[in-house]
Short mmCIF file of C-alpha atoms in Angstrom, two decimals:
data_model
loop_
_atom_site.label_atom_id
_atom_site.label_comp_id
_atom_site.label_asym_id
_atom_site.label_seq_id
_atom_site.Cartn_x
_atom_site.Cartn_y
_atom_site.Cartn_z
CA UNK E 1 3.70 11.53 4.97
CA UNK E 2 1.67 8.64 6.60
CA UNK E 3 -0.61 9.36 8.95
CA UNK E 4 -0.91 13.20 8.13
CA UNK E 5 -3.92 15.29 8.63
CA UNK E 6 -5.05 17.62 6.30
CA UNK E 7 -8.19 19.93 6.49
CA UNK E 8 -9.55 21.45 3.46
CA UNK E 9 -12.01 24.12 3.37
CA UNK E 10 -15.25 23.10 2.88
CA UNK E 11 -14.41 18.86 2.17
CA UNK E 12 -13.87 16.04 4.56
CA UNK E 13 -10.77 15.61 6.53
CA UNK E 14 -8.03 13.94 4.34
CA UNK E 15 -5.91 11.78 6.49
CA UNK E 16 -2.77 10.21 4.10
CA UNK E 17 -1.57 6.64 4.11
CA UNK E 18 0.79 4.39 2.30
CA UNK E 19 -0.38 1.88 -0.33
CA UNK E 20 -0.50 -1.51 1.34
CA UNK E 21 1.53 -2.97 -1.40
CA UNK E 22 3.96 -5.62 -1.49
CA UNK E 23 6.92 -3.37 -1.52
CA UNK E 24 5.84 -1.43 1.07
CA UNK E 25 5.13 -3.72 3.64
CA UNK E 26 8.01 -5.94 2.57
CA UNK E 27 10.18 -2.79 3.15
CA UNK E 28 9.01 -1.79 6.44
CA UNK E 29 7.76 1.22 4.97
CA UNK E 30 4.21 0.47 6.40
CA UNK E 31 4.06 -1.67 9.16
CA UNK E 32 0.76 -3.27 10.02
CA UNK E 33 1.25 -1.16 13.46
CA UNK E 34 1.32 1.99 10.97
CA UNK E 35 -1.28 0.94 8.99
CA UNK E 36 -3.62 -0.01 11.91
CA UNK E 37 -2.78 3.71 13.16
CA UNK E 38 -4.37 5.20 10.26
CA UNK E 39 -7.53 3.69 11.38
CA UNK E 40 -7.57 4.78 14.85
CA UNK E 41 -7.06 8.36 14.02
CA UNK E 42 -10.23 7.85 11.73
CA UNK E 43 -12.11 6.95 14.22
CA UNK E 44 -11.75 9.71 16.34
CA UNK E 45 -13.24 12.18 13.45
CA UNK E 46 -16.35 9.75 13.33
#
């Protein structure tokens, strides 16, 4: 799932995104919206 959030005992928070790859953006399956997401919620963990 894009955009997920997982903690893991003792590691960094893992936050999931789709590969920026041709089919996915050509798909709509990550949006530049989505992808720019994934950034924002990294930056409210640093």
């Amino acid at each position: 799932q894009h955009n997920a959030l997982h903690k893991l005992p003792n590691l960094p928070l893992l936050i999931n995104s789709y590969h920026c790859s041709r089919y996915n953006t050509n798909t709509g399956r990550l949006t530049e919206k989505m992808f720019n997401d994934v950034f924002q919620t990294i930056r409210k963990f640093i």
